[in-house]
Amino acid sequence: MIIANREFTSRLIIGTGKYRSYDEMRSAHAASGAEMVTVAVRRVPLDRSSESFLDHLDPSLQILPNTAGCYSAEDAIRTARLAREALQTDLVKLEVIGDQTTLFPDNEQTLEAARVLVKEGFVVLPYFNDDLIMAKKLLDAGCAAIMPLAAPIGSGLGVQNPANLRIMREQLPDATIIVDAGVGTASDAAVAMELGADAVLMNTAIAEAQDPAKMATAMKLAIQAGRLAYLAGRMPKRLYASASSPLTGVIK
Amino acid sequence: MQVYVNGESRELSGPISLAELITQLDLPAARIAVELNRTVVRRGDWSKTMLQDDDRIEIVHFVGGGSV
Protein backbone atom coordinates (compact mmCIF):
# COMPACT_ATOMS: atom_id res chain seq x y z
CA MET A 1 0.00 0.00 0.00
CA ILE A 2 1.42 3.39 -0.98
CA ILE A 3 0.42 6.61 0.75
CA ALA A 4 2.17 9.82 -0.25
CA ASN A 5 5.01 7.97 -2.01
CA ARG A 6 5.71 5.92 1.08
CA GLU A 7 5.21 2.19 0.86
CA PHE A 8 3.64 0.32 3.76
CA THR A 9 3.88 -3.45 4.04
CA SER A 10 1.31 -3.61 6.82
CA ARG A 11 -2.33 -2.86 6.04
CA LEU A 12 -3.14 -2.22 9.68
CA ILE A 13 -2.99 1.28 11.14
CA ILE A 14 -3.62 1.61 14.85
CA GLY A 15 -4.44 4.18 17.45
CA THR A 16 -2.62 5.04 20.64
CA GLY A 17 -5.53 5.73 23.01
CA LYS A 18 -7.29 3.83 25.80
CA TYR A 19 -4.42 1.46 26.67
CA ARG A 20 -4.08 0.55 30.34
CA SER A 21 -0.36 1.29 30.30
CA TYR A 22 2.41 2.37 27.97
CA ASP A 23 3.90 -1.12 28.17
CA GLU A 24 0.63 -2.64 27.04
CA MET A 25 0.44 -0.17 24.17
CA ARG A 26 4.00 -0.87 23.06
CA SER A 27 3.54 -4.64 23.06
CA ALA A 28 0.26 -4.34 21.14
CA HIS A 29 1.92 -2.08 18.58
CA ALA A 30 4.79 -4.54 18.16
CA ALA A 31 2.45 -7.53 17.85
CA SER A 32 0.25 -5.78 15.27
CA GLY A 33 3.08 -5.28 12.80
CA ALA A 34 1.58 -1.84 12.07
CA GLU A 35 3.96 0.71 10.59
CA MET A 36 1.76 3.73 11.20
CA VAL A 37 0.02 4.90 14.38
CA THR A 38 -2.29 7.82 14.91
CA VAL A 39 -2.00 10.38 17.73
CA ALA A 40 -4.20 13.24 18.89
CA VAL A 41 -3.31 16.91 19.40
CA ARG A 42 -4.22 18.52 22.73
CA ARG A 43 -3.34 21.54 24.84
CA VAL A 44 -0.19 21.06 26.93
CA PRO A 45 -1.09 21.05 30.64
CA LEU A 46 0.46 24.11 32.24
CA ASP A 47 0.07 23.10 35.88
CA ARG A 48 2.38 20.11 35.79
CA SER A 49 5.39 18.96 33.86
CA SER A 50 4.38 16.57 31.14
CA GLU A 51 6.57 14.03 29.45
CA SER A 52 6.19 13.64 25.72
CA PHE A 53 3.75 10.90 24.85
CA LEU A 54 5.68 10.36 21.63
CA ASP A 55 8.65 9.07 23.65
CA HIS A 56 6.56 5.99 24.43
CA LEU A 57 6.24 5.05 20.77
CA ASP A 58 8.65 2.91 18.81
CA PRO A 59 10.66 5.51 16.86
CA SER A 60 10.40 3.45 13.67
CA LEU A 61 6.62 4.02 13.52
CA GLN A 62 5.23 6.60 11.13
CA ILE A 63 3.16 9.02 13.17
CA LEU A 64 -0.17 10.06 11.73
CA PRO A 65 -1.52 13.06 13.65
CA ASN A 66 -5.29 13.35 13.73
CA THR A 67 -7.75 16.16 14.25
CA ALA A 68 -9.85 14.14 16.68
CA GLY A 69 -12.14 16.24 18.82
CA CYS A 70 -12.71 18.94 16.20
CA TYR A 71 -16.28 19.94 15.41
CA SER A 72 -15.64 22.49 12.67
CA ALA A 73 -13.53 22.74 9.54
CA GLU A 74 -11.76 25.73 11.06
CA ASP A 75 -10.67 23.88 14.22
CA ALA A 76 -9.56 20.85 12.20
CA ILE A 77 -7.48 23.07 9.90
CA ARG A 78 -5.85 24.81 12.88
CA THR A 79 -5.13 21.44 14.52
CA ALA A 80 -3.60 20.04 11.33
CA ARG A 81 -1.36 23.08 10.98
CA LEU A 82 -0.18 22.75 14.59
CA ALA A 83 0.51 19.04 14.11
CA ARG A 84 2.56 19.70 11.01
CA GLU A 85 4.59 22.35 12.78
CA ALA A 86 5.31 20.06 15.74
CA LEU A 87 6.04 16.86 13.81
CA GLN A 88 7.25 18.12 10.45
CA THR A 89 4.93 15.69 8.69
CA ASP A 90 2.38 16.55 6.02
CA LEU A 91 0.25 13.53 6.89
CA VAL A 92 -3.02 14.19 8.65
CA LYS A 93 -6.01 12.03 9.53
CA LEU A 94 -8.77 14.55 9.10
CA GLU A 95 -11.72 14.18 11.43
CA VAL A 96 -14.53 16.64 11.85
CA ILE A 97 -17.18 15.30 14.17
CA GLY A 98 -20.79 16.32 13.79
CA ASP A 99 -22.48 14.86 16.84
CA GLN A 100 -21.36 13.86 20.34
CA THR A 101 -23.56 10.79 20.78
CA THR A 102 -22.76 9.01 17.54
CA LEU A 103 -19.43 10.70 16.79
CA PHE A 104 -20.52 10.57 13.19
CA PRO A 105 -18.45 12.77 10.92
CA ASP A 106 -19.71 16.07 9.58
CA ASN A 107 -19.12 15.33 5.91
CA GLU A 108 -19.70 18.89 4.76
CA GLN A 109 -17.15 20.39 7.18
CA THR A 110 -14.75 17.53 6.42
CA LEU A 111 -14.84 18.31 2.71
CA GLU A 112 -14.35 22.01 3.35
CA ALA A 113 -11.32 21.31 5.57
CA ALA A 114 -9.92 18.76 3.10
CA ARG A 115 -9.97 21.32 0.27
CA VAL A 116 -8.05 23.88 2.34
CA LEU A 117 -5.50 21.39 3.69
CA VAL A 118 -4.76 19.82 0.30
CA LYS A 119 -4.05 23.32 -1.08
CA GLU A 120 -1.62 23.83 1.79
CA GLY A 121 0.27 20.69 0.81
CA PHE A 122 -1.10 18.28 3.41
CA VAL A 123 -1.51 14.58 2.68
CA VAL A 124 -5.11 14.32 3.81
CA LEU A 125 -6.72 11.08 4.99
CA PRO A 126 -10.32 11.96 5.81
CA TYR A 127 -12.67 10.02 8.08
CA PHE A 128 -16.20 10.17 6.64
CA ASN A 129 -19.52 8.40 6.37
CA ASP A 130 -19.47 5.42 4.02
CA ASP A 131 -20.98 7.31 1.12
CA LEU A 132 -19.80 6.93 -2.47
CA ILE A 133 -20.62 10.46 -3.56
CA MET A 134 -18.75 11.93 -0.60
CA ALA A 135 -15.83 9.60 -1.39
CA LYS A 136 -15.69 10.97 -4.92
CA LYS A 137 -15.78 14.56 -3.70
CA LEU A 138 -12.96 13.92 -1.22
CA LEU A 139 -10.85 12.30 -3.93
CA ASP A 140 -11.60 15.17 -6.34
CA ALA A 141 -10.46 17.53 -3.59
CA GLY A 142 -7.09 15.75 -3.68
CA CYS A 143 -7.23 13.50 -0.62
CA ALA A 144 -4.48 10.83 -0.70
CA ALA A 145 -6.82 8.14 0.65
CA ILE A 146 -10.35 7.95 1.97
CA MET A 147 -11.39 6.55 5.34
CA PRO A 148 -15.01 5.44 5.47
CA LEU A 149 -16.32 4.24 8.82
CA ALA A 150 -17.43 0.65 9.38
CA ALA A 151 -19.62 1.61 12.36
CA PRO A 152 -19.57 4.35 15.03
CA ILE A 153 -16.17 5.04 16.60
CA GLY A 154 -15.48 2.72 19.52
CA SER A 155 -18.69 0.73 18.96
CA GLY A 156 -17.06 -2.53 17.90
CA LEU A 157 -20.09 -3.34 15.77
CA GLY A 158 -18.11 -4.32 12.69
CA VAL A 159 -18.97 -3.41 9.10
CA GLN A 160 -22.60 -2.28 9.24
CA ASN A 161 -23.06 -1.56 5.57
CA PRO A 162 -21.02 -4.00 3.52
CA ALA A 163 -22.85 -3.04 0.32
CA ASN A 164 -21.61 0.55 0.58
CA LEU A 165 -18.00 -0.56 0.94
CA ARG A 166 -18.33 -2.97 -1.94
CA ILE A 167 -19.85 -0.32 -4.18
CA MET A 168 -17.12 2.13 -3.17
CA ARG A 169 -14.45 -0.44 -4.06
CA GLU A 170 -16.05 -1.25 -7.42
CA GLN A 171 -16.67 2.35 -8.40
CA LEU A 172 -13.32 3.68 -7.18
CA PRO A 173 -10.87 0.95 -8.18
CA ASP A 174 -7.83 3.23 -7.97
CA ALA A 175 -8.63 4.88 -4.64
CA THR A 176 -6.86 3.90 -1.43
CA ILE A 177 -9.70 2.95 0.91
CA ILE A 178 -8.92 2.62 4.60
CA VAL A 179 -11.81 1.45 6.77
CA ASP A 180 -11.67 3.56 9.91
CA ALA A 181 -13.62 2.99 13.12
CA GLY A 182 -16.14 0.44 14.31
CA VAL A 183 -14.18 -2.80 14.04
CA GLY A 184 -14.65 -4.98 17.13
CA THR A 185 -12.83 -8.21 16.53
CA ALA A 186 -10.69 -10.05 14.00
CA SER A 187 -13.54 -11.25 11.79
CA ASP A 188 -14.75 -7.65 11.40
CA ALA A 189 -11.33 -6.64 10.08
CA ALA A 190 -11.31 -9.64 7.74
CA VAL A 191 -14.75 -8.66 6.39
CA ALA A 192 -13.57 -5.11 5.69
CA MET A 193 -10.57 -6.46 3.79
CA GLU A 194 -12.63 -9.06 1.91
CA LEU A 195 -14.85 -6.23 0.71
CA GLY A 196 -11.79 -4.68 -0.90
CA ALA A 197 -10.49 -2.20 1.65
CA ASP A 198 -6.79 -1.45 1.24
CA ALA A 199 -6.27 -1.16 4.99
CA VAL A 200 -8.06 -0.89 8.31
CA LEU A 201 -7.50 1.66 11.07
CA MET A 202 -8.53 0.70 14.58
CA ASN A 203 -7.94 1.61 18.20
CA THR A 204 -10.54 0.42 20.70
CA ALA A 205 -10.79 -3.13 19.34
CA ILE A 206 -7.18 -3.70 20.35
CA ALA A 207 -6.87 -1.36 23.35
CA GLU A 208 -10.02 -2.62 25.08
CA ALA A 209 -9.36 -6.32 24.48
CA GLN A 210 -8.56 -8.32 27.61
CA ASP A 211 -5.17 -9.04 26.05
CA PRO A 212 -4.34 -6.25 23.60
CA ALA A 213 -1.15 -7.85 22.25
CA LYS A 214 -3.00 -11.06 21.46
CA MET A 215 -5.81 -9.14 19.76
CA ALA A 216 -3.23 -7.14 17.81
CA THR A 217 -1.80 -10.41 16.48
CA ALA A 218 -5.31 -11.62 15.63
CA MET A 219 -5.97 -8.38 13.74
CA LYS A 220 -2.72 -8.65 11.83
CA LEU A 221 -3.61 -12.18 10.70
CA ALA A 222 -7.24 -11.30 9.94
CA ILE A 223 -6.16 -8.43 7.73
CA GLN A 224 -3.73 -10.66 5.87
CA ALA A 225 -6.42 -13.36 5.50
CA GLY A 226 -9.05 -10.88 4.35
CA ARG A 227 -6.70 -9.32 1.82
CA LEU A 228 -5.76 -12.73 0.40
CA ALA A 229 -9.42 -13.74 0.18
CA TYR A 230 -10.22 -10.52 -1.66
CA LEU A 231 -7.38 -11.09 -4.12
CA ALA A 232 -8.32 -14.76 -4.51
CA GLY A 233 -11.87 -13.80 -5.50
CA ARG A 234 -14.56 -15.55 -3.54
CA MET A 235 -17.01 -18.09 -4.97
CA PRO A 236 -20.49 -16.81 -5.75
CA LYS A 237 -23.15 -17.25 -3.08
CA ARG A 238 -25.97 -19.69 -3.94
CA LEU A 239 -29.24 -20.26 -2.19
CA TYR A 240 -29.17 -24.04 -2.67
CA ALA A 241 -26.57 -26.73 -2.21
CA SER A 242 -24.02 -27.60 -4.84
CA ALA A 243 -22.38 -31.01 -4.29
CA SER A 244 -18.62 -31.11 -4.18
CA SER A 245 -18.38 -34.83 -5.04
CA PRO A 246 -19.36 -36.43 -8.38
CA LEU A 247 -23.05 -37.26 -8.50
CA THR A 248 -22.40 -40.42 -10.56
CA GLY A 249 -20.78 -43.69 -9.47
CA VAL A 250 -22.39 -43.86 -6.03
CA ILE A 251 -22.80 -47.53 -4.94
CA LYS A 252 -26.27 -48.89 -5.06
CA MET B 1 0.01 42.76 30.47
CA GLN B 2 -2.51 39.99 30.37
CA VAL B 3 -2.43 37.12 27.88
CA TYR B 4 -4.38 33.87 27.59
CA VAL B 5 -2.42 30.64 27.44
CA ASN B 6 -4.50 27.58 26.59
CA GLY B 7 -7.57 29.48 27.71
CA GLU B 8 -6.12 30.54 31.11
CA SER B 9 -5.38 34.18 31.76
CA ARG B 10 -1.80 34.98 32.79
CA GLU B 11 -0.27 38.22 34.02
CA LEU B 12 3.11 38.77 32.39
CA SER B 13 5.64 41.50 32.98
CA GLY B 14 6.64 42.57 29.50
CA PRO B 15 8.23 42.93 27.14
CA ILE B 16 8.40 39.18 26.68
CA SER B 17 8.86 36.95 23.66
CA LEU B 18 7.04 33.73 22.92
CA ALA B 19 10.30 31.83 23.45
CA GLU B 20 10.67 33.38 26.91
CA LEU B 21 7.10 32.50 27.81
CA ILE B 22 7.71 28.87 26.87
CA THR B 23 10.85 28.82 29.02
CA GLN B 24 8.93 30.43 31.91
CA LEU B 25 6.24 27.78 31.64
CA ASP B 26 8.96 25.14 31.83
CA LEU B 27 7.69 23.36 28.73
CA PRO B 28 9.83 21.00 26.71
CA ALA B 29 10.44 22.82 23.42
CA ALA B 30 10.56 19.60 21.41
CA ARG B 31 7.47 18.33 19.65
CA ILE B 32 5.12 21.05 20.75
CA ALA B 33 3.53 23.64 18.51
CA VAL B 34 2.35 27.15 19.24
CA GLU B 35 -0.44 29.26 17.86
CA LEU B 36 -0.70 32.98 18.47
CA ASN B 37 -4.13 34.47 17.85
CA ARG B 38 -5.08 31.47 15.70
CA THR B 39 -1.96 31.49 13.54
CA VAL B 40 0.87 28.99 13.93
CA VAL B 41 4.18 30.55 14.89
CA ARG B 42 7.10 28.60 13.47
CA ARG B 43 9.63 27.45 16.03
CA GLY B 44 12.32 29.61 14.46
CA ASP B 45 10.17 32.71 15.01
CA TRP B 46 9.43 32.19 18.72
CA SER B 47 12.26 34.37 19.97
CA LYS B 48 11.45 37.31 17.69
CA THR B 49 7.72 37.17 18.41
CA MET B 50 6.94 39.69 21.14
CA LEU B 51 3.70 39.19 23.04
CA GLN B 52 1.06 41.89 23.22
CA ASP B 53 -1.67 42.55 25.75
CA ASP B 54 -4.71 40.29 25.25
CA ASP B 55 -2.84 37.79 23.02
CA ARG B 56 -4.37 34.33 22.77
CA ILE B 57 -1.74 31.60 22.81
CA GLU B 58 -2.37 27.90 22.26
CA ILE B 59 0.40 25.45 23.04
CA VAL B 60 -0.23 21.84 22.03
CA HIS B 61 1.47 18.50 22.20
CA PHE B 62 0.50 14.95 21.30
CA VAL B 63 -1.50 12.47 23.34
CA GLY B 64 -2.70 8.93 22.82
CA GLY B 65 -5.80 8.69 20.69
CA GLY B 66 -7.42 6.94 17.80
CA SER B 67 -10.50 8.90 17.03
CA VAL B 68 -12.29 11.69 18.91
Coordinates of N, CA, C and O in Angstrom, one line a residue, chain A residues 4-111:
Chain A
A4 N 1.2 8.7 -0.1 CA 2.2 9.8 -0.3 C 3.6 9.3 -0.6 O 4.5 9.7 0.1
N5 N 3.7 8.5 -1.6 CA 5.0 8.0 -2.0 C 5.7 7.1 -1.0 O 6.9 6.8 -1.2
R6 N 5.1 6.8 0.1 CA 5.7 5.9 1.1 C 5.0 4.6 1.1 O 3.8 4.5 1.1
E7 N 5.8 3.5 0.9 CA 5.2 2.2 0.9 C 5.1 1.6 2.2 O 6.0 1.6 3.0
F8 N 3.9 1.0 2.5 CA 3.6 0.3 3.8 C 3.4 -1.1 3.5 O 2.6 -1.5 2.6
T9 N 4.1 -2.0 4.2 CA 3.9 -3.4 4.0 C 2.6 -3.9 4.8 O 1.9 -4.7 4.4
S10 N 2.5 -3.3 6.0 CA 1.3 -3.6 6.8 C 0.1 -2.8 6.4 O 0.2 -1.6 6.0
R11 N -1.1 -3.5 6.4 CA -2.3 -2.9 6.0 C -3.2 -2.6 7.3 O -4.4 -2.4 7.2
L12 N -2.5 -2.5 8.4 CA -3.1 -2.2 9.7 C -2.5 -0.9 10.2 O -1.3 -0.8 10.3
I13 N -3.4 0.0 10.5 CA -3.0 1.3 11.1 C -3.7 1.3 12.5 O -4.9 1.0 12.6
I14 N -2.9 1.7 13.6 CA -3.6 1.6 14.8 C -3.5 2.9 15.7 O -2.6 3.7 15.4
G15 N -4.4 3.0 16.6 CA -4.4 4.2 17.5 C -3.6 4.0 18.7 O -3.0 2.9 18.9
T16 N -3.5 5.0 19.5 CA -2.6 5.0 20.6 C -3.4 5.4 21.9 O -2.8 5.7 22.9
G17 N -4.7 5.3 21.8 CA -5.5 5.7 23.0 C -6.1 4.5 23.8 O -6.1 3.4 23.2
K18 N -6.5 4.8 25.0 CA -7.3 3.8 25.8 C -6.5 2.6 26.3 O -7.1 1.7 26.9
Y19 N -5.2 2.6 26.1 CA -4.4 1.5 26.7 C -4.3 1.6 28.2 O -4.3 2.7 28.7
R20 N -4.2 0.5 28.9 CA -4.1 0.5 30.3 C -2.7 1.0 30.8 O -2.6 1.6 31.9
S21 N -1.7 0.8 29.9 CA -0.4 1.3 30.3 C 0.4 1.5 29.0 O 0.1 1.0 28.0
Y22 N 1.5 2.2 29.1 CA 2.4 2.4 28.0 C 3.0 1.0 27.5 O 3.2 0.8 26.3
D23 N 3.3 0.2 28.5 CA 3.9 -1.1 28.2 C 2.9 -1.9 27.3 O 3.3 -2.6 26.3
E24 N 1.7 -1.9 27.8 CA 0.6 -2.6 27.0 C 0.5 -2.1 25.6 O 0.3 -2.9 24.7
M25 N 0.5 -0.8 25.5 CA 0.4 -0.2 24.2 C 1.6 -0.6 23.3 O 1.4 -1.0 22.1
R26 N 2.8 -0.5 23.9 CA 4.0 -0.9 23.1 C 3.9 -2.3 22.6 O 4.3 -2.6 21.5
S27 N 3.5 -3.2 23.5 CA 3.5 -4.6 23.1 C 2.4 -4.9 22.0 O 2.6 -5.7 21.1
A28 N 1.3 -4.2 22.2 CA 0.3 -4.3 21.1 C 0.7 -3.8 19.8 O 0.5 -4.4 18.8
H29 N 1.4 -2.6 19.8 CA 1.9 -2.1 18.6 C 2.9 -3.1 17.9 O 2.8 -3.3 16.7
A30 N 3.8 -3.6 18.7 CA 4.8 -4.5 18.2 C 4.1 -5.8 17.6 O 4.4 -6.2 16.5
A31 N 3.1 -6.3 18.3 CA 2.4 -7.5 17.9 C 1.6 -7.3 16.6 O 1.5 -8.2 15.7
S32 N 1.1 -6.1 16.4 CA 0.3 -5.8 15.3 C 1.0 -5.7 14.0 O 0.4 -5.9 12.9
G33 N 2.3 -5.5 14.0 CA 3.1 -5.3 12.8 C 2.8 -4.0 12.1 O 3.3 -3.7 11.0
A34 N 2.0 -3.1 12.7 CA 1.6 -1.8 12.1 C 2.8 -1.0 11.9 O 3.7 -1.0 12.8
E35 N 2.8 -0.2 10.8 CA 4.0 0.7 10.6 C 3.5 2.2 10.8 O 4.4 3.1 10.7
M36 N 2.3 2.4 11.0 CA 1.8 3.7 11.2 C 0.8 3.8 12.4 O -0.1 2.9 12.5
V37 N 0.9 4.8 13.2 CA 0.0 4.9 14.4 C -0.5 6.3 14.4 O 0.2 7.3 14.0
T38 N -1.7 6.5 14.9 CA -2.3 7.8 14.9 C -2.3 8.4 16.3 O -2.4 7.7 17.3
V39 N -2.0 9.7 16.4 CA -2.0 10.4 17.7 C -2.9 11.6 17.7 O -3.1 12.2 16.6
A40 N -3.3 12.1 18.8 CA -4.2 13.2 18.9 C -3.4 14.5 19.3 O -2.4 14.3 20.0
V41 N -3.9 15.6 19.0 CA -3.3 16.9 19.4 C -4.1 17.5 20.5 O -5.4 17.7 20.4
R42 N -3.5 17.9 21.6 CA -4.2 18.5 22.7 C -3.4 19.6 23.4 O -2.2 19.6 23.2
R43 N -4.1 20.5 24.1 CA -3.3 21.5 24.8 C -2.3 20.9 25.8 O -2.7 19.9 26.5
V44 N -1.2 21.5 25.9 CA -0.2 21.1 26.9 C -0.7 21.5 28.3 O -1.1 22.6 28.5
P45 N -0.7 20.6 29.3 CA -1.1 21.1 30.6 C 0.0 22.0 31.2 O 1.2 21.8 31.0
L46 N -0.5 23.1 31.8 CA 0.5 24.1 32.2 C 0.8 24.0 33.7 O 1.7 24.5 34.2
D47 N -0.1 23.2 34.4 CA 0.1 23.1 35.9 C 1.0 22.0 36.3 O 1.3 21.8 37.5
R48 N 1.5 21.2 35.4 CA 2.4 20.1 35.8 C 3.3 19.8 34.6 O 3.0 20.1 33.5
S49 N 4.5 19.3 34.9 CA 5.4 19.0 33.9 C 4.9 17.7 33.2 O 4.4 16.8 33.8
S50 N 4.9 17.7 31.9 CA 4.4 16.6 31.1 C 5.5 16.0 30.3 O 6.2 16.7 29.6
E51 N 5.6 14.7 30.3 CA 6.6 14.0 29.4 C 5.9 13.9 28.1 O 4.7 14.0 27.9
S52 N 6.7 13.7 27.1 CA 6.2 13.6 25.7 C 5.7 12.2 25.5 O 6.4 11.2 25.6
F53 N 4.4 12.2 25.1 CA 3.7 10.9 24.8 C 4.5 10.2 23.7 O 4.6 9.0 23.7
L54 N 5.0 11.0 22.8 CA 5.7 10.4 21.6 C 6.9 9.5 22.0 O 7.3 8.6 21.3
D55 N 7.5 9.8 23.2 CA 8.6 9.1 23.7 C 8.3 7.6 24.0 O 9.2 6.8 24.1
H56 N 7.0 7.4 24.1 CA 6.6 6.0 24.4 C 6.3 5.2 23.2 O 5.9 4.0 23.3
L57 N 6.5 5.8 22.0 CA 6.2 5.1 20.8 C 7.5 4.6 20.2 O 8.6 5.3 20.3
D58 N 7.5 3.4 19.5 CA 8.6 2.9 18.8 C 9.0 3.9 17.8 O 8.2 4.3 16.9
P59 N 10.3 4.4 17.8 CA 10.7 5.5 16.9 C 10.6 5.1 15.4 O 10.6 6.0 14.5
S60 N 10.5 3.8 15.1 CA 10.4 3.4 13.7 C 9.0 3.6 13.1 O 8.8 3.6 11.9
L61 N 8.0 3.9 14.0 CA 6.6 4.0 13.5 C 6.4 5.4 12.8 O 6.9 6.4 13.3
Q62 N 5.7 5.4 11.8 CA 5.2 6.6 11.1 C 4.1 7.2 12.0 O 3.1 6.5 12.3
I63 N 4.2 8.4 12.4 CA 3.2 9.0 13.2 C 2.2 9.7 12.3 O 2.6 10.5 11.4
L64 N 0.9 9.4 12.5 CA -0.2 10.1 11.7 C -1.0 10.9 12.7 O -1.8 10.4 13.4
P65 N -0.7 12.2 12.7 CA -1.5 13.1 13.6 C -3.0 13.1 13.2 O -3.2 13.1 12.0
N66 N -3.9 13.2 14.1 CA -5.3 13.3 13.7 C -5.9 14.6 14.3 O -5.3 15.3 15.2
T67 N -7.1 15.0 13.8 CA -7.8 16.2 14.3 C -8.9 15.8 15.1 O -10.0 16.5 15.2
A68 N -8.8 14.6 15.8 CA -9.9 14.1 16.7 C -10.3 15.2 17.7 O -9.5 15.9 18.2
G69 N -11.6 15.3 17.9 CA -12.1 16.2 18.8 C -12.6 17.5 18.2 O -13.2 18.4 18.8
C70 N -12.3 17.7 16.9 CA -12.7 18.9 16.2 C -14.1 18.8 15.7 O -14.5 17.8 15.1
Y71 N -14.9 19.9 15.9 CA -16.3 19.9 15.4 C -16.5 21.0 14.3 O -17.7 21.2 13.9
S72 N -15.5 21.6 13.8 CA -15.6 22.5 12.7 C -14.4 22.4 11.8 O -13.3 22.0 12.2
A73 N -14.6 22.7 10.5 CA -13.5 22.7 9.5 C -12.4 23.6 10.1 O -11.2 23.3 10.0
E74 N -12.8 24.8 10.6 CA -11.8 25.7 11.1 C -10.9 25.1 12.1 O -9.6 25.2 12.1
D75 N -11.5 24.5 13.1 CA -10.7 23.9 14.2 C -9.8 22.7 13.7 O -8.7 22.6 14.1
A76 N -10.3 22.0 12.8 CA -9.6 20.8 12.2 C -8.4 21.4 11.4 O -7.3 20.8 11.5
I77 N -8.6 22.5 10.7 CA -7.5 23.1 9.9 C -6.4 23.6 10.8 O -5.2 23.4 10.7
R78 N -6.8 24.3 11.9 CA -5.8 24.8 12.9 C -5.1 23.7 13.5 O -3.8 23.7 13.7
T79 N -5.8 22.6 13.9 CA -5.1 21.4 14.5 C -4.1 20.8 13.6 O -3.0 20.4 14.0
A80 N -4.5 20.6 12.3 CA -3.6 20.0 11.3 C -2.3 20.9 11.2 O -1.2 20.4 11.1
R81 N -2.5 22.2 11.1 CA -1.4 23.1 11.0 C -0.4 23.0 12.2 O 0.8 23.0 12.0
L82 N -1.0 22.9 13.4 CA -0.2 22.8 14.6 C 0.6 21.4 14.6 O 1.8 21.4 14.9
A83 N -0.1 20.4 14.1 CA 0.5 19.0 14.1 C 1.7 19.0 13.1 O 2.7 18.5 13.4
R84 N 1.5 19.7 12.0 CA 2.6 19.7 11.0 C 3.8 20.5 11.5 O 4.9 20.1 11.4
E85 N 3.5 21.6 12.2 CA 4.6 22.4 12.8 C 5.4 21.5 13.8 O 6.6 21.6 13.9
A86 N 4.6 20.8 14.7 CA 5.3 20.1 15.7 C 6.0 18.8 15.2 O 7.1 18.5 15.7
L87 N 5.5 18.2 14.2 CA 6.0 16.9 13.8 C 6.8 16.9 12.5 O 7.4 15.9 12.1
Q88 N 6.6 18.0 11.8 CA 7.3 18.1 10.5 C 6.8 17.0 9.5 O 7.6 16.4 8.8
T89 N 5.5 16.7 9.6 CA 4.9 15.7 8.7 C 3.7 16.3 8.0 O 3.0 17.1 8.7
D90 N 3.5 16.0 6.7 CA 2.4 16.5 6.0 C 1.2 15.6 6.2 O 0.1 16.0 5.7
L91 N 1.4 14.5 6.7 CA 0.3 13.5 6.9 C -0.7 14.0 7.9 O -0.4 14.5 9.0
V92 N -2.0 13.9 7.6 CA -3.0 14.2 8.7 C -4.3 13.3 8.4 O -4.7 13.1 7.3
K93 N -4.7 12.7 9.6 CA -6.0 12.0 9.5 C -7.0 13.1 9.9 O -7.1 13.5 11.0
L94 N -7.8 13.5 8.9 CA -8.8 14.5 9.1 C -10.1 14.0 9.7 O -10.7 13.1 9.1
E95 N -10.5 14.6 10.8 CA -11.7 14.2 11.4 C -12.5 15.4 11.8 O -11.9 16.3 12.5
V96 N -13.7 15.6 11.3 CA -14.5 16.6 11.8 C -15.8 16.0 12.3 O -16.5 15.4 11.5
I97 N -16.0 16.0 13.6 CA -17.2 15.3 14.2 C -18.4 16.2 14.1 O -18.3 17.4 14.3
G98 N -19.6 15.5 13.9 CA -20.8 16.3 13.8 C -21.7 16.2 15.0 O -22.7 17.0 15.1
D99 N -21.5 15.2 15.8 CA -22.5 14.9 16.8 C -21.8 14.1 18.0 O -21.1 13.1 17.7
Q100 N -22.1 14.5 19.2 CA -21.4 13.9 20.3 C -21.8 12.4 20.7 O -21.0 11.7 21.2
T101 N -23.1 12.1 20.4 CA -23.6 10.8 20.8 C -23.1 9.7 19.8 O -22.7 8.6 20.2
T102 N -23.1 10.0 18.5 CA -22.8 9.0 17.5 C -21.3 9.2 17.1 O -20.8 8.2 16.5
L103 N -20.8 10.3 17.3 CA -19.4 10.7 16.8 C -19.4 10.5 15.3 O -18.3 10.3 14.7
F104 N -20.5 10.6 14.6 CA -20.5 10.6 13.2 C -19.8 11.8 12.6 O -19.9 12.9 13.2
P105 N -19.1 11.6 11.5 CA -18.4 12.8 10.9 C -19.4 13.8 10.3 O -20.5 13.4 9.9
D106 N -19.0 15.0 10.3 CA -19.7 16.1 9.6 C -19.1 16.1 8.2 O -18.0 16.7 8.0
N107 N -19.7 15.5 7.2 CA -19.1 15.3 5.9 C -18.9 16.7 5.2 O -17.9 16.9 4.5
E108 N -19.8 17.6 5.4 CA -19.7 18.9 4.8 C -18.5 19.7 5.3 O -17.7 20.2 4.5
Q109 N -18.3 19.7 6.6 CA -17.2 20.4 7.2 C -15.9 19.7 6.8 O -14.8 20.3 6.7
T110 N -15.9 18.3 6.8 CA -14.8 17.5 6.4 C -14.3 17.9 5.0 O -13.1 18.1 4.8
L111 N -15.2 18.0 4.1 CA -14.8 18.3 2.7 C -14.2 19.7 2.6 O -13.2 19.9 1.9

